[in-house]
C-alpha positions as a Python dict, from the first residue, in 0.01 Angstrom:
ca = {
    (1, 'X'): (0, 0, 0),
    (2, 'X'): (128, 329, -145),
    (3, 'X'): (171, 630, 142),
    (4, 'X'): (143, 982, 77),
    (5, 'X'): (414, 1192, 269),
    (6, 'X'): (382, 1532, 51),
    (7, 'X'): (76, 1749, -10),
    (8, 'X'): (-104, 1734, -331),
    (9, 'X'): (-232, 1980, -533),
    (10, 'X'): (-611, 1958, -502),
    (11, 'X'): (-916, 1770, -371),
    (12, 'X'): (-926, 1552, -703),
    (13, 'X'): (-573, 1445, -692),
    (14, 'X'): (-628, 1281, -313),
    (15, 'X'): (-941, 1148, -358),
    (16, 'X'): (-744, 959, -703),
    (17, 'X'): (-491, 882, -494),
    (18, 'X'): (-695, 744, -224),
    (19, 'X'): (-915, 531, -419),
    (20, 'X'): (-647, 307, -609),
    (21, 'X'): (-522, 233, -258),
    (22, 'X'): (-686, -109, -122),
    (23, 'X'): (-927, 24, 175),
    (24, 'X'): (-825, -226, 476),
    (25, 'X'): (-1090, -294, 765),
    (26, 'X'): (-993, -376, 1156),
    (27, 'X'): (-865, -701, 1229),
    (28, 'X'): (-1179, -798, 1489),
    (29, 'X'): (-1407, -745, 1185),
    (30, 'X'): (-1176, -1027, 946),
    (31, 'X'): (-1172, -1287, 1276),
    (32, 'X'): (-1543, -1204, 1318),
    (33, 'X'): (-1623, -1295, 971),
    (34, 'X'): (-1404, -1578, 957),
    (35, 'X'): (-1621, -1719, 1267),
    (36, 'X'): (-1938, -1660, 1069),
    (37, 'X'): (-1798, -1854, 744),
    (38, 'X'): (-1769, -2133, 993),
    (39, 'X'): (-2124, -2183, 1089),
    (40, 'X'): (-2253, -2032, 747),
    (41, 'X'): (-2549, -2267, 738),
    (42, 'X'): (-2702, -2106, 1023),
    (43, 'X'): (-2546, -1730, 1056),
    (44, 'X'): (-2859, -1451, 924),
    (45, 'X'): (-2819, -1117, 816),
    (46, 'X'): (-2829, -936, 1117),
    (47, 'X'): (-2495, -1144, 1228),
    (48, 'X'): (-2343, -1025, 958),
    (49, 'X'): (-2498, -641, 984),
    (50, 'X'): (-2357, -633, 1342),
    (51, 'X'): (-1978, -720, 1236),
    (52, 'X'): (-2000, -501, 933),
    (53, 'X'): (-2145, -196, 1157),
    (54, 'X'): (-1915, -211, 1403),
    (55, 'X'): (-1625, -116, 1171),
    (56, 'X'): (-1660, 213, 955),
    (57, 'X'): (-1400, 72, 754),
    (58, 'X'): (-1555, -212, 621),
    (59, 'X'): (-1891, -46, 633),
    (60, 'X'): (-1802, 191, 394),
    (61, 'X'): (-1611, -76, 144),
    (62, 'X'): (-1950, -271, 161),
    (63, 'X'): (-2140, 43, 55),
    (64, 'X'): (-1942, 89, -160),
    (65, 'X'): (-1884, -210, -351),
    (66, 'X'): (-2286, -200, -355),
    (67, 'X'): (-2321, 134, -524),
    (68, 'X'): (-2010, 41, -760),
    (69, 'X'): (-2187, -259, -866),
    (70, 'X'): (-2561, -144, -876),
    (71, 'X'): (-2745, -348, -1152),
    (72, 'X'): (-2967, -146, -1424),
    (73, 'X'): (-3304, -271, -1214),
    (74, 'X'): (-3169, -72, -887),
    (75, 'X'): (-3406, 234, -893),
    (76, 'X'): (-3328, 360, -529),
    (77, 'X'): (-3021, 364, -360),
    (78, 'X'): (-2896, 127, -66),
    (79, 'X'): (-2803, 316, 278),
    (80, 'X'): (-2792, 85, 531),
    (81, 'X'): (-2573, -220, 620),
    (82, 'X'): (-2873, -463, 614),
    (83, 'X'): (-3038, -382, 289),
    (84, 'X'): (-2666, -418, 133),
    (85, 'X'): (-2602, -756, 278),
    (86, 'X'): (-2992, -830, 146),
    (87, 'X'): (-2923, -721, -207),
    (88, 'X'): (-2568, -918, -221),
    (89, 'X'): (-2688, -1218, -48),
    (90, 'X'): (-2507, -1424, 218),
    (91, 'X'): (-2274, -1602, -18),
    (92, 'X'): (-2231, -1369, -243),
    (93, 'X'): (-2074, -1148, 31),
    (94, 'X'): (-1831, -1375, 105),
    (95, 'X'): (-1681, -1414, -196),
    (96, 'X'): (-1635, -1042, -197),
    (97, 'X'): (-1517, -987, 78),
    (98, 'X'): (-1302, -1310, 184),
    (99, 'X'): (-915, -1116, 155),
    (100, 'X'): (-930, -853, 324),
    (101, 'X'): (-590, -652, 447),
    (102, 'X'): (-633, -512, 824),
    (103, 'X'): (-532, -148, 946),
    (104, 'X'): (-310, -327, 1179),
    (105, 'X'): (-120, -526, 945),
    (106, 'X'): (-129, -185, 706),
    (107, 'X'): (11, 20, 950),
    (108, 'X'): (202, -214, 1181),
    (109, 'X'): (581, -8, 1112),
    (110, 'X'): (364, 279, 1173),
    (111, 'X'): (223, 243, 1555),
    (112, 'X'): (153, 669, 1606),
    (113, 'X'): (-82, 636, 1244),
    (114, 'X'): (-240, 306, 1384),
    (115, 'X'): (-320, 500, 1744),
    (116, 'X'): (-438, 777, 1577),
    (117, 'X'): (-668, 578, 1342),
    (118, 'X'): (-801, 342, 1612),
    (119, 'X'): (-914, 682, 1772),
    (120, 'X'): (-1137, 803, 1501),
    (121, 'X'): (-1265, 449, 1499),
    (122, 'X'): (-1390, 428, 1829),
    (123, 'X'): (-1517, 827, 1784),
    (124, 'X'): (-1724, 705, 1503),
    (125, 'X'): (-1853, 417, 1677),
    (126, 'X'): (-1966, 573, 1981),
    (127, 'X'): (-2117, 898, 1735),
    (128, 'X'): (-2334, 581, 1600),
    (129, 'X'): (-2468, 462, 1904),
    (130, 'X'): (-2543, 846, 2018),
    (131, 'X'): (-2727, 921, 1701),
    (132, 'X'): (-2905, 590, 1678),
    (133, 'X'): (-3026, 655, 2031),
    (134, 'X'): (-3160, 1018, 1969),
    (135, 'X'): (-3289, 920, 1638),
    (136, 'X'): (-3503, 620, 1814),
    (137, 'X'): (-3637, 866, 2087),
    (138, 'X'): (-3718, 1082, 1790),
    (139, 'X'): (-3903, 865, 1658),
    (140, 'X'): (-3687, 880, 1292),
    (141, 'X'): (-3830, 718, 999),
    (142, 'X'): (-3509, 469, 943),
    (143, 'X'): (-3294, 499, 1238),
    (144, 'X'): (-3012, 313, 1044),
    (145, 'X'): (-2981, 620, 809),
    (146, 'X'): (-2886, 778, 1085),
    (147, 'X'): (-2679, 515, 1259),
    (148, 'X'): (-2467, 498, 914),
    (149, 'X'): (-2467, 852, 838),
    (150, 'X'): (-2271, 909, 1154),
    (151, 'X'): (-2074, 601, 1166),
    (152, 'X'): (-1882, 739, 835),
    (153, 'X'): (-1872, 1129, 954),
    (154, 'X'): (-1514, 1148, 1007),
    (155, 'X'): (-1429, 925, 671),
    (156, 'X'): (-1200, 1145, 595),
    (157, 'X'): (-962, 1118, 860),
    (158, 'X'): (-967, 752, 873),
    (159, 'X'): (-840, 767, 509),
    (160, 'X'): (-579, 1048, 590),
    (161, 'X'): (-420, 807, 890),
    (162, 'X'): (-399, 483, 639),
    (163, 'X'): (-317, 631, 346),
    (164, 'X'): (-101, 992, 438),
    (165, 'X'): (-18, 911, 825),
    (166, 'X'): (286, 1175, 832),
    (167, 'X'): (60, 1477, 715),
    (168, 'X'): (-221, 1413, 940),
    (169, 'X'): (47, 1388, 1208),
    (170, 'X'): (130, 1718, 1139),
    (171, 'X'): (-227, 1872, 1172),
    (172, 'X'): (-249, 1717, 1516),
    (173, 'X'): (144, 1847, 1617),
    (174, 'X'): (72, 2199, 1511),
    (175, 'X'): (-277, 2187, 1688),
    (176, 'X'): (-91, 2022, 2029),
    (177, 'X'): (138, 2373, 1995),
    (178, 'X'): (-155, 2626, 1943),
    (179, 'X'): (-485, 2523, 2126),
    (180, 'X'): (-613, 2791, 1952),
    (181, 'X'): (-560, 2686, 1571),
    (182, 'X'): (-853, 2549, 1363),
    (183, 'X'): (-883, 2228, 1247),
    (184, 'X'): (-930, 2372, 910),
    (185, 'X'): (-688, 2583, 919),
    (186, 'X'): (-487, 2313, 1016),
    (187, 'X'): (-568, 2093, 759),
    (188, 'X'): (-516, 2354, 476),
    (189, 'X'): (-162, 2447, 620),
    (190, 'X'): (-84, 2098, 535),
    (191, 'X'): (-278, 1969, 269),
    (192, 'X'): (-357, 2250, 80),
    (193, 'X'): (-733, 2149, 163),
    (194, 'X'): (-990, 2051, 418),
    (195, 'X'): (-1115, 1725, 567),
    (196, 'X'): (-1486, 1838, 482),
    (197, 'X'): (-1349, 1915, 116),
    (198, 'X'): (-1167, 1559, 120),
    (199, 'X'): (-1491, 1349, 231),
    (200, 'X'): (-1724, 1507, -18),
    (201, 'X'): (-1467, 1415, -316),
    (202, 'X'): (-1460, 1057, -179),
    (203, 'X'): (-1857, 1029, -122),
    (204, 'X'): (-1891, 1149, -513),
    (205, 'X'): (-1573, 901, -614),
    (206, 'X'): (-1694, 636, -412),
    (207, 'X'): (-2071, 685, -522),
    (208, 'X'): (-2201, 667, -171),
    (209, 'X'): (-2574, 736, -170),
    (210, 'X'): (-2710, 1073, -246),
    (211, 'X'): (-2908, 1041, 83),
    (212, 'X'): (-2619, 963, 275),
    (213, 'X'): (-2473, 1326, 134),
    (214, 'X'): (-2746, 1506, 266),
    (215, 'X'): (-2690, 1392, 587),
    (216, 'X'): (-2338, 1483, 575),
    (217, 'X'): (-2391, 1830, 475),
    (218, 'X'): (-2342, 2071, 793),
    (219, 'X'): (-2489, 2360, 564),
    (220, 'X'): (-2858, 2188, 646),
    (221, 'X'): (-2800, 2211, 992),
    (222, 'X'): (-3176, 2305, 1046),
    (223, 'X'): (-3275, 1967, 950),
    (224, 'X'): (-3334, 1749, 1259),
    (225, 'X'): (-3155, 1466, 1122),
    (226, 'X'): (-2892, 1655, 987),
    (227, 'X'): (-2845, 1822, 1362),
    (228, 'X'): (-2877, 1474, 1602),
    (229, 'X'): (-2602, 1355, 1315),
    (230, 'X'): (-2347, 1707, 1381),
    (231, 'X'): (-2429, 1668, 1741),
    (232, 'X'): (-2371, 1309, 1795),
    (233, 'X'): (-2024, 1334, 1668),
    (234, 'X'): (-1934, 1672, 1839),
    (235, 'X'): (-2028, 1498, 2177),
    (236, 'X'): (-1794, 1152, 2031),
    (237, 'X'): (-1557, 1381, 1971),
    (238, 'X'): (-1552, 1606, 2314),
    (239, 'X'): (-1632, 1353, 2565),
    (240, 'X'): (-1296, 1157, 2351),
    (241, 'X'): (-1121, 1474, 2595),
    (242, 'X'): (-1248, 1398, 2935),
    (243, 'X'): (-1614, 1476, 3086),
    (244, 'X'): (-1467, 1750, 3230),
    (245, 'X'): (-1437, 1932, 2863),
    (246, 'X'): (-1511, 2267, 2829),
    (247, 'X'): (-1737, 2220, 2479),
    (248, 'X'): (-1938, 1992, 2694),
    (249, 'X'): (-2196, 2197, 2877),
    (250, 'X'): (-2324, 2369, 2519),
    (251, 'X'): (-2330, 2032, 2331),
    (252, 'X'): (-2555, 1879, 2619),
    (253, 'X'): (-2753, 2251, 2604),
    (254, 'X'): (-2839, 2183, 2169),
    (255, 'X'): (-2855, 1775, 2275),
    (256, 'X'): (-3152, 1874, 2498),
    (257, 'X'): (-3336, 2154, 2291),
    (258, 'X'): (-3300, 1845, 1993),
    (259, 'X'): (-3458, 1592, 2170),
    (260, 'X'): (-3694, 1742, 2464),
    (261, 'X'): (-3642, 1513, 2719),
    (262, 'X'): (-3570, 1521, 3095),
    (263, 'X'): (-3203, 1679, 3132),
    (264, 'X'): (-3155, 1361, 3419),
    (265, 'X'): (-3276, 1128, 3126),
    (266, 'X'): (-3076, 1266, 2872),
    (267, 'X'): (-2766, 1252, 3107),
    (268, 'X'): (-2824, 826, 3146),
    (269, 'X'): (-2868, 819, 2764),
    (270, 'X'): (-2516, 981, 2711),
    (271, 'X'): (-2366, 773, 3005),
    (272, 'X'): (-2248, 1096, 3143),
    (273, 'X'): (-2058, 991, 3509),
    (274, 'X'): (-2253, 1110, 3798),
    (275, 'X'): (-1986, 1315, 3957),
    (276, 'X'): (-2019, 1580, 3655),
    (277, 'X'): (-2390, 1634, 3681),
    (278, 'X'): (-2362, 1941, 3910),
    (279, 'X'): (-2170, 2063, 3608),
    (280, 'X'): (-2399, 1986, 3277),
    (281, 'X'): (-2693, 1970, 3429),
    (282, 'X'): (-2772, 2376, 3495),
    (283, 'X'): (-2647, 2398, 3120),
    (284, 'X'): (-2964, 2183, 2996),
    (285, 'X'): (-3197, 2318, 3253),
    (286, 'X'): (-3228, 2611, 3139),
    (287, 'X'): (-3359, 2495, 2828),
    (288, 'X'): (-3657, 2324, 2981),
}
């Protein structure tokens, strides 16, 4: 696997670069479907959703490969995990997706890239269960939009720690020296362009649902599902810091004035510690 160390010169040019690199998943997700191959007479859809969801990574090759390979008779497109796995078939899958390489093996003589991946991983995951929560108690049409919508937020900077590890190490050194800098700013410094600006040239390269867009775009932030998605990972991302971040108090303030709810119920939902109540609980009170 190819690995970028200088800056290119525009969005197109990483997003080329990007895409002929092989995309490798986590290493739980290939022993979890080996497992499954085992006892294939007997292993359903859903035990196959639940491996695939738990990992972005492969998530987003499986959406993928679907929307690469979408037959003439496909009128609508395919957002969630399930419906993917439904339209392939449980053989089928298999044989796609039987050599995989895994993010540790791909970035084993690179341990710093491999941290710093495995970070945004478990961001992504827990922005998932966040947003699948709020968008239950909101009563969403397909909660799994959701659910996948946040899951592959942060795309972006999963692919910048596989595929250019040194120059996303150098966003997060120059941020470590000035708390105040941008992530944009940032990002531009070293790449010439933004994360945002990265992830929509991959969505339109990788022809990810036009759905699945919609609910990446922060410029529709007055949509409901647009906002529980923005929110979900802003709270991932903050409570990543400690419980005792600063950004916390106003994300639990829009959390509440999103989903109308008890601020002691919302609170258990996030699995906020008890011992910081005192401090985010005035915050959402005075929204009720």
């Amino acid at each position: 696997m190819a690995v970028l160390t200088n800056a290119l010169p525009s969005v197109e040019s990483y997003v080329n670069f990007f895409s002929r690199q092989p995309l490798p998943v986590l290493r739980r997700t290939v022993d979890a479907l080996d497992r499954l191959t085992k006892d294939i007479d007997n292993i359903t859809r859903q035990d196959i959703a639940s491996t695939v969801q738990a990992d972005p990574l492969m998530t987003m090759r499986l959406i993928s490969h679907i929307e690469t390979h979408r037959e003439d008779t496909q009128n609508h497109d395919i957002v969630t995990v399930g419906n993917a796995i439904t339209m392939m078939g449980i053989m089928p899958f298999f044989r796609a997706f039987g050599e995989m390489t895994t993010a540790e093996d791909a970035l084993a003589s690179r341990p710093k890239a491999l941290v710093g991946l495995l970070r945004v991983v478990g961001r992504a995951c827990k922005a998932a269960r966040y947003a699948r929560d709020w968008a239950v108690i909101r009563r969403d049409l397909d909660v799994n939009e959701i659910t996948i919508a946040a899951l592959l937020y942060e795309a972006a900077e999963m692919m910048c720690w596989i595929n250019a590890p040194d120059l996303i190490q150098r966003v997060f050194d120059m941020q470590r020296a000035d708390r105040e800098l941008r992530s944009s700013a940032a990002q531009r410094e070293v790449f010439g362009i933004t994360a945002r600006e990265l992830q929509f040239g991959l969505i339109r390269a990788w022809h990810l649902p036009k759905l699945l867009v919609s609910l990446l775009d922060e410029s529709q932030t007055n949509h409901p599902r647009v906002r529980t998605i923005k929110l979900a990972v802003d709270l991932a991302r903050h409570v990543a810091h400690g419980w005792d971040n600063e950004a916390l108090p106003h994300d639990i303030s829009k959390i509440h004035a999103l989903l109308c709810i008890p601020p002691e119920v919302l609170l258990r939902h996030i699995d906020a510690p008890e011992e910081v109540w005192s401090i985010l609980l005035p915050t959402a009170r005075r929204n009720t």
